[in-house]
Tab-separated table of C-alpha atoms in Angstrom:
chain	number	residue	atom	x	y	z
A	1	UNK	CA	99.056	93.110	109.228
A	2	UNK	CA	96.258	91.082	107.521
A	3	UNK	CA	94.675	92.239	104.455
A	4	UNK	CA	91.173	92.308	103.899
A	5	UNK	CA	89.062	90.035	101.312
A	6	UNK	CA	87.451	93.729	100.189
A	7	UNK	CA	91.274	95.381	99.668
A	8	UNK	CA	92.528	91.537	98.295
A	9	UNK	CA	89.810	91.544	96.301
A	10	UNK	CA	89.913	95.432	94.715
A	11	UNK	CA	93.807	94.473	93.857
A	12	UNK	CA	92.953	91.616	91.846
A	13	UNK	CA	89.964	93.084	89.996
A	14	UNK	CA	91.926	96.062	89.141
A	15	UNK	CA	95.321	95.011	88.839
A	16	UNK	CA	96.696	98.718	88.971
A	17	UNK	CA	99.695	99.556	91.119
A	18	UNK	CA	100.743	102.908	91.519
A	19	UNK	CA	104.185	102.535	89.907
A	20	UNK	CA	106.648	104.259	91.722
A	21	UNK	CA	107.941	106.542	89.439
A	22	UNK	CA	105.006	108.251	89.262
A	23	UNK	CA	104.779	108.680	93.652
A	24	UNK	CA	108.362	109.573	93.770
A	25	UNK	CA	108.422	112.661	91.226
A	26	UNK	CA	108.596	115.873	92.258
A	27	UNK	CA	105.567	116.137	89.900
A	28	UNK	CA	103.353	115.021	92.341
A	29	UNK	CA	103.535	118.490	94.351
A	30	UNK	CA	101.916	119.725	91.109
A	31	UNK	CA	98.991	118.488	91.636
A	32	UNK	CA	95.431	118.957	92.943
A	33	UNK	CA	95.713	116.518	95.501
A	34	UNK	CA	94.073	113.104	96.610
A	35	UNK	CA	91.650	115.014	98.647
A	36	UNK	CA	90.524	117.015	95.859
A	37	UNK	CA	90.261	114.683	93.637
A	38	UNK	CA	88.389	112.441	95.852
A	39	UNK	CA	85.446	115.326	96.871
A	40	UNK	CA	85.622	115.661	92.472
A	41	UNK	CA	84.581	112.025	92.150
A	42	UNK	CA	82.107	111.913	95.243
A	43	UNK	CA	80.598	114.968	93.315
A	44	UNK	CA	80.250	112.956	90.127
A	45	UNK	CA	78.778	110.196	91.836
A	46	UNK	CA	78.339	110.173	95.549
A	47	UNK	CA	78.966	107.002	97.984
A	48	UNK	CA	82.014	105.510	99.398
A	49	UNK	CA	85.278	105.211	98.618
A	50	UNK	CA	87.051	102.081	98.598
A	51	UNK	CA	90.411	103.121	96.879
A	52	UNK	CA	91.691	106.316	95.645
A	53	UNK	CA	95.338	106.294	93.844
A	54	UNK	CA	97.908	108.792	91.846
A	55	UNK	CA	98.536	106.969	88.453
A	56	UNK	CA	100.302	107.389	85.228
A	57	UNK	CA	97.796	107.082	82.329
A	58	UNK	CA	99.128	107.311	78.933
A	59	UNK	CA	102.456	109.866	80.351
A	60	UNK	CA	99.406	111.388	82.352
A	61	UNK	CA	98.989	111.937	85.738
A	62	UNK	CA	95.543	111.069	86.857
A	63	UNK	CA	93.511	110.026	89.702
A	64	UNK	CA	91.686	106.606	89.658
A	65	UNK	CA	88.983	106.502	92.450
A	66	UNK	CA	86.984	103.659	93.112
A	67	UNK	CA	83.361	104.864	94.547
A	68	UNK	CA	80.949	102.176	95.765
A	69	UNK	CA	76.876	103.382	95.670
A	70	UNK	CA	73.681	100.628	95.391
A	71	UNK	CA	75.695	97.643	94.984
A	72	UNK	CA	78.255	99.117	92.072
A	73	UNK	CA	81.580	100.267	91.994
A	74	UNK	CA	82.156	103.295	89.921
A	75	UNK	CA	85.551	104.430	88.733
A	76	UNK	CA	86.048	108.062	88.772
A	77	UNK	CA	89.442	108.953	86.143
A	78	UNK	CA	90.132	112.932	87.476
A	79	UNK	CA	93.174	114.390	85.557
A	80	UNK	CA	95.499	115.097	88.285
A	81	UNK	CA	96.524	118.534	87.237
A	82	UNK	CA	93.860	120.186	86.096
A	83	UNK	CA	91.063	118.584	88.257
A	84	UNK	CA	89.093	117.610	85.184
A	85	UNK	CA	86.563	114.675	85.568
A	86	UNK	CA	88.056	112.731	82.193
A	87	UNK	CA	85.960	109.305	82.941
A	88	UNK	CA	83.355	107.656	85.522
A	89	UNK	CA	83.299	103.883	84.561
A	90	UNK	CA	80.054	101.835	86.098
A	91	UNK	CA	81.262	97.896	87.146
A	92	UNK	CA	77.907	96.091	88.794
A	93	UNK	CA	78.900	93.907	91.692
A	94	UNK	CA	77.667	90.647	89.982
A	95	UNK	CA	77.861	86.388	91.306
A	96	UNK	CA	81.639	85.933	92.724
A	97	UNK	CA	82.232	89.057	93.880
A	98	UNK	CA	78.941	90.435	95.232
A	99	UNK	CA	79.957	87.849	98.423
A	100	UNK	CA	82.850	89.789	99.369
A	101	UNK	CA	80.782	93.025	99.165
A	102	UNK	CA	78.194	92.412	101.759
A	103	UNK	CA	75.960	95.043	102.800
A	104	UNK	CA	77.698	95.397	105.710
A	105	UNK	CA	81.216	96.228	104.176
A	106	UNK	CA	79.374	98.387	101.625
A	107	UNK	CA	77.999	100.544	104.531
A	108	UNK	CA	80.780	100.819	106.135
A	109	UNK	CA	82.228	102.160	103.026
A	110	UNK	CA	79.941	105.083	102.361
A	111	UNK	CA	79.791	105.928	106.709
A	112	UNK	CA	83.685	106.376	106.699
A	113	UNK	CA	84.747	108.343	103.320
A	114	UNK	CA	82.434	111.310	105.322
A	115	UNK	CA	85.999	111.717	106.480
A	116	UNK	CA	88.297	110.592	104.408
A	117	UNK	CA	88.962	114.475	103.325
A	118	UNK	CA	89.917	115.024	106.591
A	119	UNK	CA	91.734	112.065	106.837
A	120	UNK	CA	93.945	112.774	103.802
A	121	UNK	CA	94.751	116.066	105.443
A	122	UNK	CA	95.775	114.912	108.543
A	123	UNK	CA	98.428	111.937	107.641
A	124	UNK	CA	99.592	114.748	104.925
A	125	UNK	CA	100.626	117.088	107.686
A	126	UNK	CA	101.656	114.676	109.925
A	127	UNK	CA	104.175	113.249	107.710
A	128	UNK	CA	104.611	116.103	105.425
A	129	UNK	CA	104.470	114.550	102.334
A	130	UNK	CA	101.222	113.993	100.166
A	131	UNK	CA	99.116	111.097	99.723
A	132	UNK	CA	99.872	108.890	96.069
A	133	UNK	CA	97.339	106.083	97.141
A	134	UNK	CA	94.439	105.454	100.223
A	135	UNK	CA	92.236	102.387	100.349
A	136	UNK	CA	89.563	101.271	102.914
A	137	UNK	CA	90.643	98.145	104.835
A	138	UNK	CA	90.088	96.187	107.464
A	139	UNK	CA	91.257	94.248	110.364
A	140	UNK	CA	90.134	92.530	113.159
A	141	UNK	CA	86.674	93.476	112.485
A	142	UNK	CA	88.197	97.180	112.914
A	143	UNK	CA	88.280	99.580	109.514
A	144	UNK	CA	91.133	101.865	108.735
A	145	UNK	CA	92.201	104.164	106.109
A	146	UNK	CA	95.802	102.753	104.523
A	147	UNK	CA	98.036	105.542	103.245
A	148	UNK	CA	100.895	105.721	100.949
A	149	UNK	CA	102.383	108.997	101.022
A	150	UNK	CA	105.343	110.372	99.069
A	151	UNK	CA	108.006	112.304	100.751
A	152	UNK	CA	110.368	113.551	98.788
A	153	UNK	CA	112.641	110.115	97.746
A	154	UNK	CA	111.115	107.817	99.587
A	155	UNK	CA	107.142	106.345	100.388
A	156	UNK	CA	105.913	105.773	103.906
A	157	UNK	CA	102.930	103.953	104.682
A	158	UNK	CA	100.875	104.796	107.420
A	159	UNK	CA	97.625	104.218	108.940
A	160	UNK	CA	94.711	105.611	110.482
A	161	UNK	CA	91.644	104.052	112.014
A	162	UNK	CA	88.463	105.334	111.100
A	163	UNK	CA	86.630	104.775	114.627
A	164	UNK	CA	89.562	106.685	116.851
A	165	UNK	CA	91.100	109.286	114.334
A	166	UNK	CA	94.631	107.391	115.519
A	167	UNK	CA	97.236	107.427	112.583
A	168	UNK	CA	100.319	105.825	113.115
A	169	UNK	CA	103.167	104.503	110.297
A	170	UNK	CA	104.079	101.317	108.971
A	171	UNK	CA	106.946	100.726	106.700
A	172	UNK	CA	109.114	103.129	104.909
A	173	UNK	CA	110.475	102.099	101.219
C-alpha cells in the first residue's frame, strides 16, 4: 500500500518509532489508552491529529500526539499512566515542509480526528487488543486511519477508512 508524502513526511521529521518492546508489554494494558490520551491532547490544544503513538521516554511510558491547528503542528507528551499532560511542543510549518501540508490535507486532518475516538474503539474491539500507534494517511486520494495494535505477543496492523467506517487488517508481526 502506498504511503503518503504527509505520513513519509511526519516519519522523517520525527524520527520516533514505537520500539517494540514497549507495544508488546503487558504494561500497555496499564494504561489510559490512545483514545484518552488523544481527547487529553485535543483538550490542550484542539485540531487534528496526524499521529498519535505509545512510547518509551526516559523508562516512561508516554503518549506522543502530533495535533495540527493554523498551519502548526503541536506535540502533545501525555504520561501514559497517569493521564498527565507532561509537554505540548509548538513546530510552525515553515518553507520545505509547508508544501506537503496544503490546506487541503490540513483540513482533512482536523474533519476526520472528530472520530478518531471512535475509531480507536472500534479496531480495539474488533481485534481485541489496544492501539500502541494511529496515524492519518492517505491513498488514492482516499484518507484512512492506520492502526498498530498490540495483542498480547504479537502487533497487527489494520486499517480503517475514514469516509466508510470499513476497518480491515494488514500484516501481523
Amino acid at each position: 500500500m502506498a504511503r503518503s508524502i504527509l505520513a513519509v513526511t511526519l516519519a522523517v521529521a520525527n524520527a520516533i518509532a514505537v520500539p517494540a518492546a514497549v507495544a508488546q508489554t503487558p504494561q500497555t494494558t496499564q494504561t489510559i489508552g490512545m483514545a484518552r490520551a488523544v481527547a487529553i491532547a485535543q483538550e490542550a490544544r484542539p485540531g487534528g491529529i496526524l499521529e498519535a503513538e505509545l512510547d518509551s521516554d526516559l523508562g516512561a511510558l508516554v503518549y506522543e500526539i502530533e495535533i495540527v491547528s493554523d498551519g502548526t503542528i503541536h506535540e502533545a507528551v501525555i504520561d501514559a499512566r497517569s493521564g498527565e499532560l507532561i509537554e505540548l511542543e509548538e513546530h510552525t510549518i515553515e518553507a520545505t515542509w509547508l508544501g506537503w501540508f496544503d490546506e487541503e490535507r490540513l483540513a482533512a486532518a482536523k474533519q476526520a480526528s472528530g472520530t478518531v475516538q471512535d475509531a480507536i474503539a472500534q479496531a480495539e474491539a474488533m481485534f481485541g487488543g489496544q492501539v500502541v500507534e494511529l496515524s492519518l494517511e492517505e491513498d488514492n486520494d482516499r484518507l484512512f486511519w492506520e492502526f498498530e495494535i498490540a495483542t498480547g505477543d504479537r502487533e497487527l496492523e489494520a486499517y480503517m477508512n475514514i469516509q466508510t467506517g470499513e476497518i480491515f487488517a494488514g500484516e501481523i508481526d
